[in-house]
Short mmCIF file of C-alpha atoms in Angstrom, two decimals:
data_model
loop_
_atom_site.label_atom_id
_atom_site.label_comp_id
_atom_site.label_asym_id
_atom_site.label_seq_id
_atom_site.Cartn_x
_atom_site.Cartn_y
_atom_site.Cartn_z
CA UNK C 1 0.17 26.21 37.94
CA UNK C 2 1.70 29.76 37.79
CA UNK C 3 5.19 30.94 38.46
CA UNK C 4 6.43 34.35 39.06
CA UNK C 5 10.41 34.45 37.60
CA UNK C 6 12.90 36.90 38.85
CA UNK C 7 11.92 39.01 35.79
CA UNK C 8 8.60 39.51 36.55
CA UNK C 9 6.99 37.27 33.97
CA UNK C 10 5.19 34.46 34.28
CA UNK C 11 5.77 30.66 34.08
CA UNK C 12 3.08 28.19 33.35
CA UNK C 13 3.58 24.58 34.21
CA UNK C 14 0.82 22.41 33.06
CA UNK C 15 0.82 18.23 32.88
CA UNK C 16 -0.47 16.64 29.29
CA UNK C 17 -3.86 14.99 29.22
CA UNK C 18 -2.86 12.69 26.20
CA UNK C 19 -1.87 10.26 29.43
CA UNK C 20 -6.22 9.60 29.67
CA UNK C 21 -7.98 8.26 26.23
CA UNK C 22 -10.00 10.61 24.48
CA UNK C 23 -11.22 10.87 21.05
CA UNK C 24 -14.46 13.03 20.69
CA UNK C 25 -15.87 15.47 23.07
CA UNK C 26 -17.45 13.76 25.39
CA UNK C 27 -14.09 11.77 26.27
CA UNK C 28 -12.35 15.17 26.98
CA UNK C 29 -15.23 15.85 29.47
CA UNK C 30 -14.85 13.00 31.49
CA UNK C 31 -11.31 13.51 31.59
CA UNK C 32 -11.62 17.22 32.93
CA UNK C 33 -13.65 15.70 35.59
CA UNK C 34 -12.17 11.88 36.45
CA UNK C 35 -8.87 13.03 36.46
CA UNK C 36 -7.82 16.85 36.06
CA UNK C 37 -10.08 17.96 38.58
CA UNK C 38 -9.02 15.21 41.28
CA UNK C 39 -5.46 15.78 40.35
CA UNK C 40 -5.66 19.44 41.45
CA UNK C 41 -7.51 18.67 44.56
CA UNK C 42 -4.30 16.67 45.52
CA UNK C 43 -2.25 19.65 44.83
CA UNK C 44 -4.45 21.59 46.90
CA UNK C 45 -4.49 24.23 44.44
CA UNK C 46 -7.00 26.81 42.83
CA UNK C 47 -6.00 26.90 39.48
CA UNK C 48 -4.13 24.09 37.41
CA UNK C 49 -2.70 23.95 33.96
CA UNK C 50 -3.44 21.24 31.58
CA UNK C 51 -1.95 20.10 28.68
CA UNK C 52 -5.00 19.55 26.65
CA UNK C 53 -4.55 16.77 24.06
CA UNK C 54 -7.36 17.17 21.82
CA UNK C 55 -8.26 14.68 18.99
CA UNK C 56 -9.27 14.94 15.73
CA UNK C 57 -12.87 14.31 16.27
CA UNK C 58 -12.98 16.34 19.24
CA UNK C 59 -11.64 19.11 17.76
CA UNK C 60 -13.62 18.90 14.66
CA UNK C 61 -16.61 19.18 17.03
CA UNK C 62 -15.78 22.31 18.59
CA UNK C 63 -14.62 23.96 15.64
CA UNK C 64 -18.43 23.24 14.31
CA UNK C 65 -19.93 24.05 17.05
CA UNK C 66 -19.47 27.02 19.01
CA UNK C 67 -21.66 26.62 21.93
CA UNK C 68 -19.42 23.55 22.56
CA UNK C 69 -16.56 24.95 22.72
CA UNK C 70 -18.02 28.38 25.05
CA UNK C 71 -19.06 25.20 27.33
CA UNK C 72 -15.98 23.78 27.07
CA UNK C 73 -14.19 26.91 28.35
CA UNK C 74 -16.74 27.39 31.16
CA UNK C 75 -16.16 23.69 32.23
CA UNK C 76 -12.24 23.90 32.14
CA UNK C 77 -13.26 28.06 34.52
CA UNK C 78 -15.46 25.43 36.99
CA UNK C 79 -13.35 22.94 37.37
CA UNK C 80 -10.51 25.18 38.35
CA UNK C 81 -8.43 24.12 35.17
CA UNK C 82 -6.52 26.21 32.59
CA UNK C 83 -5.25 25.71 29.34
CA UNK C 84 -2.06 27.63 27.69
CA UNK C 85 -0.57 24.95 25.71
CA UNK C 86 -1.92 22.03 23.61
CA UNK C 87 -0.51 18.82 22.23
CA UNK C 88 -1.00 18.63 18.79
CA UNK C 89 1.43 16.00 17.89
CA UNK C 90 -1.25 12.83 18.46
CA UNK C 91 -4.13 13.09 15.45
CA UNK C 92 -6.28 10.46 16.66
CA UNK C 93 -6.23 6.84 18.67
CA UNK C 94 -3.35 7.27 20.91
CA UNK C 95 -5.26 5.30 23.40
CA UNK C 96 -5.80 2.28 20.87
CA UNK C 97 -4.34 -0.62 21.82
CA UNK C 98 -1.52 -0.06 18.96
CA UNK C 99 0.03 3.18 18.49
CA UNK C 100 3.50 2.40 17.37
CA UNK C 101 4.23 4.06 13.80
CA UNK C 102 0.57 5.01 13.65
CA UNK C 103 1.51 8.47 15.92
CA UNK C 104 3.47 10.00 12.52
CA UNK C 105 0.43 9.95 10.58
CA UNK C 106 -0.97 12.56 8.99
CA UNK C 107 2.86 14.27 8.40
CA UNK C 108 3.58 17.89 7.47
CA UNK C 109 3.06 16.23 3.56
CA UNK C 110 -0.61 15.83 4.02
CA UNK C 111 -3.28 18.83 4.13
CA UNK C 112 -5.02 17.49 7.25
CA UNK C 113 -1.96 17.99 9.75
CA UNK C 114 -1.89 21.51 8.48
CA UNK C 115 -6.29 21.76 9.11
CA UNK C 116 -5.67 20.32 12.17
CA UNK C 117 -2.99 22.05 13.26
CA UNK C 118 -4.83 25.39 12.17
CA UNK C 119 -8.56 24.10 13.67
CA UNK C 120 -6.29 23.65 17.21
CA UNK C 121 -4.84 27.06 17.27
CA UNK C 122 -8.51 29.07 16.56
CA UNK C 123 -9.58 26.23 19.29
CA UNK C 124 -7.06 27.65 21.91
CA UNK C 125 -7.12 31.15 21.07
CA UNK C 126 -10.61 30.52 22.46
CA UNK C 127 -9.92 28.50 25.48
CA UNK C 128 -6.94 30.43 26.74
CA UNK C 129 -7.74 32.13 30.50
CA UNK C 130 -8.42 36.00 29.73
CA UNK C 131 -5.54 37.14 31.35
CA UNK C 132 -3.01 35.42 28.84
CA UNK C 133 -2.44 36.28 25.41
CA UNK C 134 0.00 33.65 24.15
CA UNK C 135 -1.05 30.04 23.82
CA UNK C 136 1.49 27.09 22.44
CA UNK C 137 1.25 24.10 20.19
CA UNK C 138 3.49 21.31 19.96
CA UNK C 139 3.19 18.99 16.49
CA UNK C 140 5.26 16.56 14.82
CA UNK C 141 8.42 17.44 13.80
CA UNK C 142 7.75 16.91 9.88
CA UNK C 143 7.63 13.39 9.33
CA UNK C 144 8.62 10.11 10.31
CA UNK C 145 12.08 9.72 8.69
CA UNK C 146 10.76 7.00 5.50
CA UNK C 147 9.37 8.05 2.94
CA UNK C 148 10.37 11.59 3.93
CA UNK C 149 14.16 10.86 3.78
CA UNK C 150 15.57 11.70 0.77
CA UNK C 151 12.71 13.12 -1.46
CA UNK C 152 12.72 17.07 -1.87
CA UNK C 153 9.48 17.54 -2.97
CA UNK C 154 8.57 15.74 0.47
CA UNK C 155 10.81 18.50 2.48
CA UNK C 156 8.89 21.58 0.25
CA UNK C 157 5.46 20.35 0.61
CA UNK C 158 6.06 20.59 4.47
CA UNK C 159 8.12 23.83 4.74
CA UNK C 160 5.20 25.25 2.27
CA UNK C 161 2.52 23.96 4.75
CA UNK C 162 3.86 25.42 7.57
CA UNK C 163 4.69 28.67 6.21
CA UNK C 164 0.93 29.31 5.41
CA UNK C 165 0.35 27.99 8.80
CA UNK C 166 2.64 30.84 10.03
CA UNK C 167 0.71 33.45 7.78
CA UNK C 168 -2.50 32.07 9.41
CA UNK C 169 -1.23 32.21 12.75
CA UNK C 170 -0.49 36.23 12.06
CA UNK C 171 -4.28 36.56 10.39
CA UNK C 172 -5.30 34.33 13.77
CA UNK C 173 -3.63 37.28 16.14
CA UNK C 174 -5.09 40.17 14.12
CA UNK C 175 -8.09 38.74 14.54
CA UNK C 176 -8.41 37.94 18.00
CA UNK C 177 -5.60 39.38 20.06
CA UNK C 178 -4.31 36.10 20.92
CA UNK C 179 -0.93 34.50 20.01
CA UNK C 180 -0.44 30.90 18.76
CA UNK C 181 2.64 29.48 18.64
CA UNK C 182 3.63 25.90 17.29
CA UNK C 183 6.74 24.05 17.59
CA UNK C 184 8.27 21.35 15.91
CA UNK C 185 8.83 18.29 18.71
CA UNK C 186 12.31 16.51 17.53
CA UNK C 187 12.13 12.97 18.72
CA UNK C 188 14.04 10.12 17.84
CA UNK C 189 13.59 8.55 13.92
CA UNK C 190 12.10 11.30 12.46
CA UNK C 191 13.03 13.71 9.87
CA UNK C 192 13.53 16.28 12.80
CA UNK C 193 15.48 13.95 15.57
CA UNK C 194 17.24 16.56 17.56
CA UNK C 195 16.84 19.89 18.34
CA UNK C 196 20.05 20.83 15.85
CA UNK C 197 18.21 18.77 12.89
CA UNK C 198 15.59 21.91 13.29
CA UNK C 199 17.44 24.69 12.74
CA UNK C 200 17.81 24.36 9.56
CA UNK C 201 14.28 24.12 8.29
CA UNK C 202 12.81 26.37 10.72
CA UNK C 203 15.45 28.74 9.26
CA UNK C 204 14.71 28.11 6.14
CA UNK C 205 10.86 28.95 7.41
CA UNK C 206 11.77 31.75 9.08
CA UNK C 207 8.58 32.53 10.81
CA UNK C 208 8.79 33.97 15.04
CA UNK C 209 5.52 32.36 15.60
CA UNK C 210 6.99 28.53 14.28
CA UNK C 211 9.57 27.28 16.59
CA UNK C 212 10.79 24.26 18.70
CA UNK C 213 8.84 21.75 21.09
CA UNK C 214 12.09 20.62 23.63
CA UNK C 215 11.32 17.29 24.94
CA UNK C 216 13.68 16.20 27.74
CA UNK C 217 13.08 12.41 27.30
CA UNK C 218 13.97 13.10 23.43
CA UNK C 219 16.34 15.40 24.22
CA UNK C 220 17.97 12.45 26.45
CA UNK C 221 17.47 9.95 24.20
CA UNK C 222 19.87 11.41 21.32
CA UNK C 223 22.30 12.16 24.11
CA UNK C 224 22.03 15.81 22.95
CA UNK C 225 23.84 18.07 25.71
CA UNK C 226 20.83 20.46 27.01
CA UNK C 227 23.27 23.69 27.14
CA UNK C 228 24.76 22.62 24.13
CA UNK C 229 21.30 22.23 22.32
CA UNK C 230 19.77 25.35 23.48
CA UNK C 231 23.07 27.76 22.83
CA UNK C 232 22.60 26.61 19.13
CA UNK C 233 18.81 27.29 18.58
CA UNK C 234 19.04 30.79 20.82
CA UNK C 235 22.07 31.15 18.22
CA UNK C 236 20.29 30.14 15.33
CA UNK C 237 17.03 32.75 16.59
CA UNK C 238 14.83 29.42 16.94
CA UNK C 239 12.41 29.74 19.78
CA UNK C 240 11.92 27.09 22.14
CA UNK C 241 7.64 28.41 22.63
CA UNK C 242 7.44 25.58 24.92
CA UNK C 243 9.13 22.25 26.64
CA UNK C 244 7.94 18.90 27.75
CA UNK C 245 9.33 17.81 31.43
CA UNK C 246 9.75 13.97 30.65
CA UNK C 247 12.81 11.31 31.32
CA UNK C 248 14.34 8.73 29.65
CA UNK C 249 15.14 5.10 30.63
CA UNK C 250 18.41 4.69 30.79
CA UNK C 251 20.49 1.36 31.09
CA UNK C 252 24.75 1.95 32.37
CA UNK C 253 25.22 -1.30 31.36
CA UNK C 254 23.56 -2.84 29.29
CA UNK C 255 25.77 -5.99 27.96
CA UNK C 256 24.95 -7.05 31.84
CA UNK C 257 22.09 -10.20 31.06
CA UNK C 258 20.25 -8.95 34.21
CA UNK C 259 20.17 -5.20 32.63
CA UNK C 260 18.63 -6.93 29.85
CA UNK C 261 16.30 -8.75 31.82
CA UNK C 262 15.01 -5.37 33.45
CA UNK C 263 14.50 -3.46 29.70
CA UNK C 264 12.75 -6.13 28.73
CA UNK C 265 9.85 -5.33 30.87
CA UNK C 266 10.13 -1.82 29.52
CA UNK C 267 9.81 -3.83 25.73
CA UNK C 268 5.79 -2.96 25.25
CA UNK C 269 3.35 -3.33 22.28
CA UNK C 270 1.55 -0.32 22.01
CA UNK C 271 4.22 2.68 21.35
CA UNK C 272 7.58 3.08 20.06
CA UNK C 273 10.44 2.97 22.04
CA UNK C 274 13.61 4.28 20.08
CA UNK C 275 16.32 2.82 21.72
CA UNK C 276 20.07 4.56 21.35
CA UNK C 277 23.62 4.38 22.27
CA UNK C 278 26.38 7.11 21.72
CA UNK C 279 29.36 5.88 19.80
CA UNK C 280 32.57 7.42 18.63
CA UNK C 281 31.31 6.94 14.82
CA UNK C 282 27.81 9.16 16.26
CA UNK C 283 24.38 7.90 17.30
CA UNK C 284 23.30 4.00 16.56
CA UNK C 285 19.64 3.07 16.94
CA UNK C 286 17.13 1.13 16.74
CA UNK C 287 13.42 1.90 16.23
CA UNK C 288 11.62 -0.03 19.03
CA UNK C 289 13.18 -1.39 22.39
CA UNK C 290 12.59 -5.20 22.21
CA UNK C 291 15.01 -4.95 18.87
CA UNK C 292 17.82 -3.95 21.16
CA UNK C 293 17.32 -6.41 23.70
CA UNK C 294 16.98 -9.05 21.90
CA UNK C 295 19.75 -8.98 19.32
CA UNK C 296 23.27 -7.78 18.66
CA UNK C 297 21.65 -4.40 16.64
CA UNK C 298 23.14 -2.19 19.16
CA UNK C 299 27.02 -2.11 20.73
CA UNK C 300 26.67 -2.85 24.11
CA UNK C 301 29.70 -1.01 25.69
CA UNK C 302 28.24 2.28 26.49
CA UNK C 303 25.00 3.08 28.05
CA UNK C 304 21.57 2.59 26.45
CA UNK C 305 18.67 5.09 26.74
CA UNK C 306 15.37 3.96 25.49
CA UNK C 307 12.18 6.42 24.57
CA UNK C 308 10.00 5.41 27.05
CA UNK C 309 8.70 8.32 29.58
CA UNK C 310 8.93 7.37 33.24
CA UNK C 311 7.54 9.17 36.17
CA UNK C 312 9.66 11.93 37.24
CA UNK C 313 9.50 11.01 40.29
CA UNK C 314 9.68 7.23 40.36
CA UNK C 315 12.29 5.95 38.62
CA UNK C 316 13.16 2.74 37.66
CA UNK C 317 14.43 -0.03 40.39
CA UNK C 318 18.32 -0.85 39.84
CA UNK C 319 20.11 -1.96 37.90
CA UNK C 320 18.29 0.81 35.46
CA UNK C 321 17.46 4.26 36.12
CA UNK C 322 16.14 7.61 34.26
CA UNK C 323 17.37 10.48 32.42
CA UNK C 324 16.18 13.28 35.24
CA UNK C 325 19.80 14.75 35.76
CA UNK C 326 18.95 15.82 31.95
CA UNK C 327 15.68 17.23 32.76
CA UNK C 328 17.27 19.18 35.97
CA UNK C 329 19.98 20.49 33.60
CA UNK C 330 17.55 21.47 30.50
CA UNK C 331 15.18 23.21 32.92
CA UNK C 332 18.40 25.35 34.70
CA UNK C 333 19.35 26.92 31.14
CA UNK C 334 15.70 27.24 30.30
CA UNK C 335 14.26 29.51 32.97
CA UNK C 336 17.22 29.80 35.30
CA UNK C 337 18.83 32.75 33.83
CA UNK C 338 17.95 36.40 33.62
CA UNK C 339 15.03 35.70 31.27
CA UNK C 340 12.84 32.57 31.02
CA UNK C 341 13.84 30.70 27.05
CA UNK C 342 9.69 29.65 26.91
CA UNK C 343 7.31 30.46 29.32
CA UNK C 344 5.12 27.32 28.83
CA UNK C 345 6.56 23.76 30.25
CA UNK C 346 4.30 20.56 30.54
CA UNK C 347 5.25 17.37 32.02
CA UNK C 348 4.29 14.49 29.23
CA UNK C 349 4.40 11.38 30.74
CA UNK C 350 1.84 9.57 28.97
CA UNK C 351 2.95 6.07 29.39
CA UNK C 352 1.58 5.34 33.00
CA UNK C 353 -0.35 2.04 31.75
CA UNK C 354 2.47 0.98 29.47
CA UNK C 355 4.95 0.46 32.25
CA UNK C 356 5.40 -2.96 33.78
CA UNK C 357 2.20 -4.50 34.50
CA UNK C 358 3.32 -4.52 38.55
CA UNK C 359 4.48 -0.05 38.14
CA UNK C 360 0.69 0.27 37.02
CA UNK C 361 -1.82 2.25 38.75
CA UNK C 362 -4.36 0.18 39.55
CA UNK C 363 -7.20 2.66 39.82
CA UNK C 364 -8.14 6.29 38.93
CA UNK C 365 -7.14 7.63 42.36
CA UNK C 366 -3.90 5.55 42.05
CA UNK C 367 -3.34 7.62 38.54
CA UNK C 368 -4.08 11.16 40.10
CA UNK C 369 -1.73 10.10 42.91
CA UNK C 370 1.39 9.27 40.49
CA UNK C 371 0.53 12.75 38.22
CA UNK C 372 0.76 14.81 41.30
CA UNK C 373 3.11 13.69 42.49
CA UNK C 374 4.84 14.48 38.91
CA UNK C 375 4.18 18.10 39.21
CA UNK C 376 5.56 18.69 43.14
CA UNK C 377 8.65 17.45 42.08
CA UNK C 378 8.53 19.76 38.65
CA UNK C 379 6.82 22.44 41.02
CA UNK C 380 9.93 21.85 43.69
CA UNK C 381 12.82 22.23 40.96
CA UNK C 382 11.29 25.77 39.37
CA UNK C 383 11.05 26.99 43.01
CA UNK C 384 14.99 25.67 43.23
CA UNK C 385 15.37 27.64 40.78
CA UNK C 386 14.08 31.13 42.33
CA UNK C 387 10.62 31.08 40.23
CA UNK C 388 8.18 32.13 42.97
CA UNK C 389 4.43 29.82 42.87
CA UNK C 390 1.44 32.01 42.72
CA UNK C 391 -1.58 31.96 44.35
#
């Protein structure tokens, strides 16, 4: 979906197909047509954006073959789909039964996230609609916090890998006309957590094409301020290339045994839920949301928010709710104002059949239903907003 902004550019709001299991080519097919296509036939549009979420084996296959990949593109033109912005923060199996810590892996340490990383930004320089010339990448912000935490040589094997990934992004637009950017995704227990730990590496990088990923259900779960956050990386010349529309779980109170009782059902095995709570001393945490409920890890006399992406526009029944007064907020300072901060937003929620078993869609058409209705409401706040929906 397009968006004209006072300024004449152009917004591009797209929704993240890491929500339907894919890991080789064929996978990414099926989802184009079970579910992309069907969720812009609800929308009643022409043209929508996806996120594409691309795997390591499906990406390997369209590197090596090119035919593939012109296919691809003429599927995505048939269908009616377009792609600006990919998630490369998965690698592979984020549809396995287990994702948990598993997510991290490869890091910015190891060569593959960097041939990955560059194999997805020759992919979308190919795939982007030939009327746009700037594509987006989101990846993992470094590392997972151990063993990266504390070991130097760590920190300058990733700052060296993404500096020649900036130098091959610059060889990338020479070659084709196109521009890739990436940017680091801060999310809760990892080397980059918030958007402030990323200023100082990216500085450090110094590259325009390397930025940040701002993801409002991380954003919310560190309890980082969105005007705040963004005032220091526009400061710091950091730029926010794209930003994921997501919220938060939130618990007001959660010493309350019946608040408990209701994050409990939000306590799932297959990905991590950071859990946090804002003291006077700074952030306290835990890594996964049944360690919060369970115990006495966490204080209980301020409000809990938990890493666990709910439907925009369903959110939890009382006595918990969501983060989306965040998401309202970061989207007002990001293209509110005389000039758009990034140009590429993409609602991520990818946790549809990890919610409680009875919040489940049931069926495909239930799924394409929920997504839709995802992107009206994100449609309905840029229009708020005075961006203008085109055709």
């Amino acid at each position: 979906m397009r968006f004209r902004h006072p300024d004449g550019s152009v917004v591009h709001l797209a929704y993240c197909t890491n929500v339907h299991p894919a890991e080789n080519l064929e996978g990414v097919r099926a989802q184009l047509r079970d579910h992309c296509e069907p969720v812009r036939k609800r929308l009643g549009r022409d043209r929508l954006g996806i996120g594409l979420w691309l795997a390591r084996d499906a990406a390997r296959t369209l590197i090596n073959d090119p035919a593939q990949l012109r296919s691809l593109r003429a599927e995505l033109d048939h269908r009616g789909l377009e792609v600006v912005t990919l998630n490369g923060f998965p690698y592979e199996g984020f549809g396995a039964e287990e994702v948990k810590y598993r997510v991290y892996k490869p890091d910015w340490t190891d060569p593959e996230r960097l041939a990955h990383t560059t194999d997805l930004a020759r992919l979308l320089a190919t795939l982007l609609p030939d009327d746009v010339t700037d594509g987006t990448i989101s990846t993992l912000p470094l590392a997972w916090r151990t063993p990266y935490t504390g070991d130097p040589e760590a920190a300058r094997t990733a700052l060296a890998a993404l500096t020649t990934l900036g130098e091959r992004l610059d060889a990338l637009a020479e070659l084709t006309g196109k521009s890739i950017r990436i940017g680091l995704e801060p999310e809760p227990g990892c080397t980059v957590e918030t958007t402030a730990d990323a200023i100082a590496p990216l500085t450090a990088i110094g590259h325009p094409r390397i930025g940040v990923c701002v993801d409002t259900c991380h954003l919310a779960t560190s309890f980082e301020d969105p005007g705040t956050a963004l005032d220091a990386l526009t400061a710091a010349g950091i730029p926010t290339v794209k930003a994921q529309l997501s919220a938060a779980l939130h618990a007001e109170h959660p010493h309350l045994p019946e608040v408990r009782t209701a994050l409990a059902a939000f306590a799932e095995p297959r990905f991590l839920h950071q859990t946090r709570v804002a003291t006077a001393a700074g952030l306290r945490g835990t890594d996964d949301l049944d360690e919060a409920v369970s115990g006495e890890t966490l204080p209980d006399s301020a409000p809990w928010r938990a890493h666990f992406h709910v439907p925009l526009h369903a959110p939890p029944a009382p006595p918990l709710t969501s983060t989306l007064p965040v998401l309202r907020s970061t989207l007002t300072r990001l293209v509110g104002g005389a000039q758009p901060l990034t140009r590429h937003l993409e609602v991520e929620t990818y946790t549809w059949q990890a919610l409680p078993v009875e919040l489940r869609p049931r069926t495909r058409a239930q799924l394409a239903d929920g997504i839709a209705a995802e992107l009206t409401l994100a449609r309905d706040l840029l229009v708020d907003l005075g961006l203008k929906e085109l055709p």
